[in-house]
């Protein structure tokens, strides 16, 4: 929680106010992660569930001999769970968790493309009219096709599953 | 260690040098008359000073210079080596380490304080020497500055240049000491046809004017002195004032630092603190740049294996080009597969061996600790070590350091009695602490033994009762009673001394050892001392595991903790709905249904099994659906996002590429105990 403003989350817009991102679909919304953070795009892998883990990262996979967690961002954004489809992919990103570079796989419905966003088109998330947790959204960027959500991955993953249970539904056990 | 920051390289080198000096100093404290040890300390300090100055660590070079000067006098027999001097230099080493690690800001006071003590130590020694008039008279002309200059005549061995000695640099260094007039002595140059250009035939005579002392000049030649001829004679004094001007600063410095020392209210109390700080500081940069020294032959073995692997790989490539046809092709393929399997396992073993370092590096650190502890407690403590060549994984060594410091502190502080008590008890005056290591199977046993008073059962019991850990008057076994000291917040020390109560309790020691998948055992005989045995697995990376299935998931239980596997019969299963216990050889063993714990949501197999695991004498059964078999488990760490899941110690990759989680036996047993207590409370 201490680093809601890490360099990573504070989207690295370049001098021209542009940012290269990889866009993907999640429950009908278009999201984007900074291309700098992306390590690889994978087909779905056999996942191993970690009992007792936070539902956001409830499983792990073998990614080239490393055990990496698979995150379902739907849970961070209160979206209904969905079945995997033929387009489902895993985006492996690398961000700092507790100051340690960590690879995380993000399960997506579909991966689109590498695009360039303009800072001029971006806005901070509005105070009202958004059902998502505001600190999880870094910026909203208007694009031709609609709105692209730039999630604050650092905030999402560095937020410990709170005891109050508002962020993620409690483990069904 | 390739192309790296020279400053970082210097830090590593300085760390090693300081380590060497420290060892030599500690040896010296046992044998104060050894010239070899004095020399090796001196050489170490000199090298440190030289390379420190070269890399811009001026504060370090300046500080080290004083220590070096002091030791130079010891070396020349002007002052005897004393226990006091060794102690001062040891604390000076901590300061040097701090200077190596940092920029020296804010450390001047500490340095001055140490120098003050150094002068006192040397001064005290001087005074004792002064009784002998001869020694004093020898000391006088040497420590006195040069009259007005020196005439230095030197000749290097003819083969000196093959060793890399450059006479020009020596001359330059002499010039830097003052106004030098250099004359070459050419009388030994042979005729041209006999001349070997790679040899040094020249001698030199240098007339050096200025205030350099004889020691300064000798310093120039320190590395070549053994083989050369050197003659230093003073030039007749023609200016007495100069002499006095030179003498003044020395005394001023001594007085100055002396006053700093006296203003320090409690220099002795400060010393351990700064020592700790320096040691801590030492740990931090070591982490930033880790390096392992590997014997070359082990690398050769690794190279051989890699070579073989390349050959097998080309065979495999050839095979894949040809295609596998017929039984002969299949046979060829199988043979390649077998070769790869063999090589992989050999490579793994070789790799493991590369990570192994002898425990000597760990034990070495404790000599200093015990030395300091002996001073702090006023006890006489002898430390002996055995089995230093036993090798342990590098990671294990690092993580063992803190718990062992605590255990040794305990042994010295609580275990050993004061000399008077020891004599009264009919024991030798000096307490003995023994560290030993040896390998047994896949484990390394590290034993810390003291011959002190042993653990006071009464006090442990009283304390445990006071803390409500046991019922007053309850019957518990001796080993259970001794285990009490591992409870958090448990300390039997009647008075908290400087040594104990530093925030690392025995519970932390136990936890650290268990996180290494090791165990800790204590035996103690009142009056005879205590023995702590740490059992540590040889390596952290690979374990033998028992692969089990729970629901649809596969899990690995470390085989080392598995006691036995039994079947959970249907009737036992039905009966145990209400209470999760089975009777195993007349003992009740609580069990955990992993299927429920992991909320698999699957139906149980008709023939469930119970894997009974044990740690620290406690047993718990784990109900699993199927036991698949034993499995060589390469442990992979879990991502930081899963660190809060305590049930698992890590994960591993199975033959089919899927991930299996490794159960943390300690956590599960603790969980089982908790459950048992809950049930007891309810029932």
Short mmCIF file of N, CA, C and O in Angstrom, two decimals, chain A residues 26-101:
data_model
loop_
_atom_site.label_atom_id
_atom_site.label_comp_id
_atom_site.label_asym_id
_atom_site.label_seq_id
_atom_site.Cartn_x
_atom_site.Cartn_y
_atom_site.Cartn_z
N UNK A 26 -11.22 -7.63 -21.05
CA UNK A 26 -11.57 -8.32 -19.81
C UNK A 26 -13.03 -7.98 -19.55
O UNK A 26 -13.36 -6.81 -19.35
N UNK A 27 -13.88 -8.98 -19.59
CA UNK A 27 -15.32 -8.79 -19.34
C UNK A 27 -15.88 -7.61 -20.12
O UNK A 27 -16.58 -6.75 -19.57
N UNK A 28 -15.55 -7.52 -21.40
CA UNK A 28 -16.14 -6.49 -22.25
C UNK A 28 -15.48 -5.13 -22.16
O UNK A 28 -15.82 -4.22 -22.91
N UNK A 29 -14.56 -4.95 -21.24
CA UNK A 29 -13.84 -3.68 -21.14
C UNK A 29 -12.46 -3.84 -21.79
O UNK A 29 -11.89 -4.92 -21.78
N UNK A 30 -11.94 -2.72 -22.30
CA UNK A 30 -10.59 -2.77 -22.84
C UNK A 30 -9.61 -2.23 -21.79
O UNK A 30 -9.80 -1.12 -21.29
N UNK A 31 -8.63 -3.04 -21.48
CA UNK A 31 -7.60 -2.64 -20.52
C UNK A 31 -6.28 -2.49 -21.27
O UNK A 31 -6.15 -2.92 -22.42
N UNK A 32 -5.33 -1.89 -20.58
CA UNK A 32 -4.01 -1.77 -21.20
C UNK A 32 -2.93 -1.90 -20.14
O UNK A 32 -3.11 -1.45 -19.01
N UNK A 33 -1.85 -2.58 -20.48
CA UNK A 33 -0.68 -2.57 -19.60
C UNK A 33 0.47 -1.96 -20.38
O UNK A 33 0.56 -2.13 -21.60
N UNK A 34 1.33 -1.30 -19.68
CA UNK A 34 2.50 -0.71 -20.33
C UNK A 34 3.31 -1.79 -21.02
O UNK A 34 3.63 -2.82 -20.42
N UNK A 35 3.66 -1.54 -22.26
CA UNK A 35 4.41 -2.54 -23.02
C UNK A 35 5.74 -2.85 -22.34
O UNK A 35 6.23 -3.97 -22.42
N UNK A 36 6.28 -1.86 -21.64
CA UNK A 36 7.56 -2.07 -20.94
C UNK A 36 7.50 -3.19 -19.91
O UNK A 36 8.50 -3.83 -19.61
N UNK A 37 6.31 -3.37 -19.34
CA UNK A 37 6.18 -4.36 -18.27
C UNK A 37 5.95 -5.76 -18.80
O UNK A 37 6.12 -6.74 -18.08
N UNK A 38 5.53 -5.87 -20.06
CA UNK A 38 5.11 -7.17 -20.60
C UNK A 38 6.34 -8.00 -20.92
O UNK A 38 7.29 -7.52 -21.55
N UNK A 39 6.34 -9.24 -20.46
CA UNK A 39 7.45 -10.13 -20.75
C UNK A 39 7.09 -11.13 -21.85
O UNK A 39 7.92 -11.51 -22.64
N UNK A 40 5.87 -11.57 -21.86
CA UNK A 40 5.51 -12.64 -22.78
C UNK A 40 3.98 -12.79 -22.80
O UNK A 40 3.31 -12.44 -21.84
N UNK A 41 3.48 -13.29 -23.93
CA UNK A 41 2.05 -13.63 -24.01
C UNK A 41 1.97 -15.14 -24.21
O UNK A 41 2.61 -15.68 -25.11
N UNK A 42 1.20 -15.80 -23.35
CA UNK A 42 1.18 -17.25 -23.36
C UNK A 42 -0.23 -17.75 -23.65
O UNK A 42 -1.21 -17.09 -23.33
N UNK A 43 -0.30 -18.95 -24.24
CA UNK A 43 -1.57 -19.67 -24.25
C UNK A 43 -1.84 -20.13 -22.84
O UNK A 43 -0.94 -20.14 -22.01
N UNK A 44 -3.07 -20.52 -22.59
CA UNK A 44 -3.39 -20.97 -21.23
C UNK A 44 -2.55 -22.19 -20.89
O UNK A 44 -2.26 -23.02 -21.74
N UNK A 45 -2.16 -22.28 -19.63
CA UNK A 45 -1.35 -23.40 -19.15
C UNK A 45 -2.15 -24.12 -18.08
O UNK A 45 -3.05 -23.54 -17.48
N UNK A 46 -1.81 -25.38 -17.84
CA UNK A 46 -2.48 -26.04 -16.71
C UNK A 46 -2.14 -25.33 -15.41
O UNK A 46 -0.98 -25.11 -15.11
N UNK A 47 -3.19 -24.93 -14.70
CA UNK A 47 -2.97 -24.16 -13.48
C UNK A 47 -3.09 -25.04 -12.25
O UNK A 47 -3.85 -26.00 -12.24
N UNK A 48 -2.35 -24.70 -11.24
CA UNK A 48 -2.44 -25.40 -9.96
C UNK A 48 -3.00 -24.42 -8.94
O UNK A 48 -2.45 -23.33 -8.74
N UNK A 49 -4.10 -24.83 -8.32
CA UNK A 49 -4.73 -23.93 -7.36
C UNK A 49 -3.97 -23.94 -6.04
O UNK A 49 -3.51 -25.00 -5.59
N UNK A 50 -3.77 -22.79 -5.47
CA UNK A 50 -3.10 -22.69 -4.17
C UNK A 50 -4.18 -22.49 -3.10
O UNK A 50 -4.71 -21.40 -2.96
N UNK A 51 -4.50 -23.54 -2.35
CA UNK A 51 -5.54 -23.38 -1.35
C UNK A 51 -5.11 -22.34 -0.31
O UNK A 51 -3.97 -22.32 0.11
N UNK A 52 -6.05 -21.49 0.02
CA UNK A 52 -5.76 -20.49 1.06
C UNK A 52 -5.18 -19.20 0.53
O UNK A 52 -4.97 -18.27 1.29
N UNK A 53 -4.90 -19.16 -0.77
CA UNK A 53 -4.33 -17.92 -1.31
C UNK A 53 -5.43 -16.93 -1.59
O UNK A 53 -6.61 -17.27 -1.64
N UNK A 54 -5.05 -15.68 -1.77
CA UNK A 54 -6.03 -14.65 -2.12
C UNK A 54 -6.66 -15.01 -3.46
O UNK A 54 -5.97 -15.46 -4.38
N UNK A 55 -7.98 -14.84 -3.59
CA UNK A 55 -8.64 -15.24 -4.83
C UNK A 55 -8.09 -14.52 -6.06
O UNK A 55 -8.15 -15.05 -7.16
N UNK A 56 -7.53 -13.35 -5.85
CA UNK A 56 -6.98 -12.61 -6.97
C UNK A 56 -5.87 -13.41 -7.64
O UNK A 56 -5.73 -13.41 -8.86
N UNK A 57 -5.10 -14.11 -6.85
CA UNK A 57 -4.01 -14.93 -7.38
C UNK A 57 -4.17 -16.35 -6.85
O UNK A 57 -3.34 -16.84 -6.12
N UNK A 58 -5.26 -17.00 -7.24
CA UNK A 58 -5.54 -18.27 -6.60
C UNK A 58 -4.79 -19.44 -7.21
O UNK A 58 -4.83 -20.55 -6.69
N UNK A 59 -4.08 -19.24 -8.31
CA UNK A 59 -3.38 -20.38 -8.89
C UNK A 59 -1.99 -20.00 -9.36
O UNK A 59 -1.64 -18.83 -9.46
N UNK A 60 -1.19 -21.02 -9.61
CA UNK A 60 0.16 -20.82 -10.12
C UNK A 60 0.36 -21.69 -11.36
O UNK A 60 -0.35 -22.67 -11.55
N UNK A 61 1.29 -21.28 -12.20
CA UNK A 61 1.65 -22.11 -13.36
C UNK A 61 3.17 -22.21 -13.43
O UNK A 61 3.89 -21.46 -12.79
N UNK A 62 3.60 -23.15 -14.24
CA UNK A 62 5.02 -23.34 -14.49
C UNK A 62 5.37 -22.54 -15.73
O UNK A 62 5.02 -22.90 -16.84
N UNK A 63 6.04 -21.42 -15.52
CA UNK A 63 6.43 -20.59 -16.65
C UNK A 63 7.94 -20.73 -16.83
O UNK A 63 8.72 -20.14 -16.09
N UNK A 64 8.33 -21.57 -17.77
CA UNK A 64 9.75 -21.85 -18.03
C UNK A 64 10.50 -22.18 -16.76
O UNK A 64 11.56 -21.58 -16.47
N UNK A 65 9.94 -23.07 -15.99
CA UNK A 65 10.66 -23.53 -14.80
C UNK A 65 10.51 -22.62 -13.60
O UNK A 65 11.04 -22.91 -12.55
N UNK A 66 9.83 -21.51 -13.79
CA UNK A 66 9.57 -20.66 -12.63
C UNK A 66 8.10 -20.80 -12.25
O UNK A 66 7.26 -20.97 -13.13
N UNK A 67 7.84 -20.71 -10.97
CA UNK A 67 6.46 -20.80 -10.52
C UNK A 67 5.92 -19.37 -10.45
O UNK A 67 6.39 -18.58 -9.65
N UNK A 68 4.99 -19.04 -11.31
CA UNK A 68 4.45 -17.68 -11.24
C UNK A 68 2.95 -17.72 -10.97
O UNK A 68 2.26 -18.65 -11.39
N UNK A 69 2.46 -16.74 -10.22
CA UNK A 69 1.03 -16.71 -9.93
C UNK A 69 0.23 -16.22 -11.14
O UNK A 69 0.74 -15.44 -11.95
N UNK A 70 -0.96 -16.70 -11.26
CA UNK A 70 -1.87 -16.24 -12.31
C UNK A 70 -2.92 -15.37 -11.64
O UNK A 70 -3.59 -15.80 -10.70
N UNK A 71 -3.04 -14.15 -12.12
CA UNK A 71 -3.98 -13.23 -11.50
C UNK A 71 -5.21 -13.07 -12.38
O UNK A 71 -5.12 -13.07 -13.60
N UNK A 72 -6.34 -12.96 -11.73
CA UNK A 72 -7.58 -12.71 -12.45
C UNK A 72 -8.06 -11.31 -12.06
O UNK A 72 -8.60 -11.11 -10.98
N UNK A 73 -7.78 -10.34 -12.93
CA UNK A 73 -8.10 -8.95 -12.59
C UNK A 73 -9.60 -8.72 -12.44
O UNK A 73 -10.02 -7.71 -11.89
N UNK A 74 -10.40 -9.66 -12.94
CA UNK A 74 -11.85 -9.53 -12.78
C UNK A 74 -12.20 -9.30 -11.32
O UNK A 74 -13.10 -8.54 -10.99
N UNK A 75 -11.46 -10.00 -10.44
CA UNK A 75 -11.79 -9.91 -9.02
C UNK A 75 -11.48 -8.54 -8.46
O UNK A 75 -12.18 -8.05 -7.58
N UNK A 76 -10.45 -7.92 -8.98
CA UNK A 76 -10.11 -6.59 -8.48
C UNK A 76 -11.16 -5.58 -8.94
O UNK A 76 -11.33 -4.54 -8.32
N UNK A 77 -11.84 -5.88 -10.05
CA UNK A 77 -12.81 -4.93 -10.61
C UNK A 77 -14.25 -5.42 -10.47
O UNK A 77 -15.13 -4.99 -11.20
N UNK A 78 -14.42 -6.37 -9.54
CA UNK A 78 -15.78 -6.85 -9.24
C UNK A 78 -16.53 -7.36 -10.47
O UNK A 78 -17.73 -7.12 -10.61
N UNK A 79 -15.83 -7.99 -11.37
CA UNK A 79 -16.49 -8.49 -12.57
C UNK A 79 -16.87 -9.94 -12.34
O UNK A 79 -16.19 -10.66 -11.61
N UNK A 80 -17.94 -10.39 -12.98
CA UNK A 80 -18.34 -11.78 -12.79
C UNK A 80 -17.31 -12.73 -13.38
O UNK A 80 -16.66 -12.41 -14.37
N UNK A 81 -17.16 -13.87 -12.74
CA UNK A 81 -16.22 -14.87 -13.25
C UNK A 81 -16.71 -15.36 -14.61
O UNK A 81 -17.90 -15.33 -14.91
N UNK A 82 -15.81 -15.78 -15.45
CA UNK A 82 -16.20 -16.26 -16.77
C UNK A 82 -15.35 -17.46 -17.16
O UNK A 82 -14.25 -17.64 -16.64
N UNK A 83 -15.89 -18.26 -18.05
CA UNK A 83 -15.15 -19.42 -18.56
C UNK A 83 -14.04 -18.94 -19.49
O UNK A 83 -14.14 -17.87 -20.11
N UNK A 84 -13.01 -19.75 -19.60
CA UNK A 84 -11.97 -19.43 -20.57
C UNK A 84 -12.52 -19.68 -21.97
O UNK A 84 -13.35 -20.56 -22.18
N UNK A 85 -12.05 -18.90 -22.92
CA UNK A 85 -12.47 -19.11 -24.31
C UNK A 85 -11.25 -19.44 -25.15
O UNK A 85 -10.12 -19.46 -24.64
N UNK A 86 -11.51 -19.63 -26.42
CA UNK A 86 -10.41 -19.98 -27.31
C UNK A 86 -9.43 -18.81 -27.46
O UNK A 86 -8.27 -18.98 -27.80
N UNK A 87 -9.94 -17.59 -27.18
CA UNK A 87 -9.08 -16.41 -27.29
C UNK A 87 -8.33 -16.08 -26.00
O UNK A 87 -7.51 -15.17 -25.99
N UNK A 88 -8.64 -16.80 -24.94
CA UNK A 88 -8.02 -16.46 -23.65
C UNK A 88 -6.51 -16.62 -23.71
O UNK A 88 -6.00 -17.59 -24.26
N UNK A 89 -5.83 -15.63 -23.15
CA UNK A 89 -4.36 -15.67 -23.13
C UNK A 89 -3.89 -15.21 -21.77
O UNK A 89 -4.61 -14.56 -21.01
N UNK A 90 -2.63 -15.53 -21.51
CA UNK A 90 -2.00 -15.04 -20.29
C UNK A 90 -0.93 -14.03 -20.69
O UNK A 90 -0.10 -14.32 -21.55
N UNK A 91 -0.99 -12.85 -20.08
CA UNK A 91 0.07 -11.87 -20.30
C UNK A 91 0.99 -11.92 -19.09
O UNK A 91 0.54 -11.72 -17.96
N UNK A 92 2.25 -12.23 -19.33
CA UNK A 92 3.20 -12.25 -18.22
C UNK A 92 3.82 -10.87 -18.09
O UNK A 92 4.41 -10.36 -19.04
N UNK A 93 3.63 -10.28 -16.93
CA UNK A 93 4.22 -8.96 -16.68
C UNK A 93 5.22 -9.07 -15.53
O UNK A 93 5.21 -10.07 -14.81
N UNK A 94 6.05 -8.08 -15.41
CA UNK A 94 7.00 -8.07 -14.29
C UNK A 94 6.88 -6.73 -13.57
O UNK A 94 7.11 -5.68 -14.17
N UNK A 95 6.47 -6.79 -12.32
CA UNK A 95 6.39 -5.56 -11.53
C UNK A 95 7.03 -5.81 -10.16
O UNK A 95 7.36 -6.94 -9.84
N UNK A 96 7.21 -4.75 -9.42
CA UNK A 96 7.83 -4.89 -8.11
C UNK A 96 6.76 -5.14 -7.05
O UNK A 96 5.79 -4.41 -6.95
N UNK A 97 6.94 -6.24 -6.32
CA UNK A 97 6.07 -6.51 -5.18
C UNK A 97 6.96 -6.47 -3.95
O UNK A 97 7.94 -7.22 -3.89
N UNK A 98 6.64 -5.64 -3.01
CA UNK A 98 7.49 -5.46 -1.82
C UNK A 98 8.93 -5.20 -2.25
O UNK A 98 9.87 -5.73 -1.66
N UNK A 99 9.08 -4.45 -3.31
CA UNK A 99 10.42 -4.11 -3.76
C UNK A 99 11.16 -5.21 -4.49
O UNK A 99 12.32 -5.08 -4.81
N UNK A 100 10.48 -6.31 -4.75
CA UNK A 100 11.12 -7.45 -5.39
C UNK A 100 10.55 -7.61 -6.79
O UNK A 100 9.33 -7.66 -6.93
N UNK A 101 11.35 -7.65 -7.83
CA UNK A 101 10.76 -7.83 -9.15
C UNK A 101 10.06 -9.19 -9.25
O UNK A 101 10.66 -10.21 -8.93
#
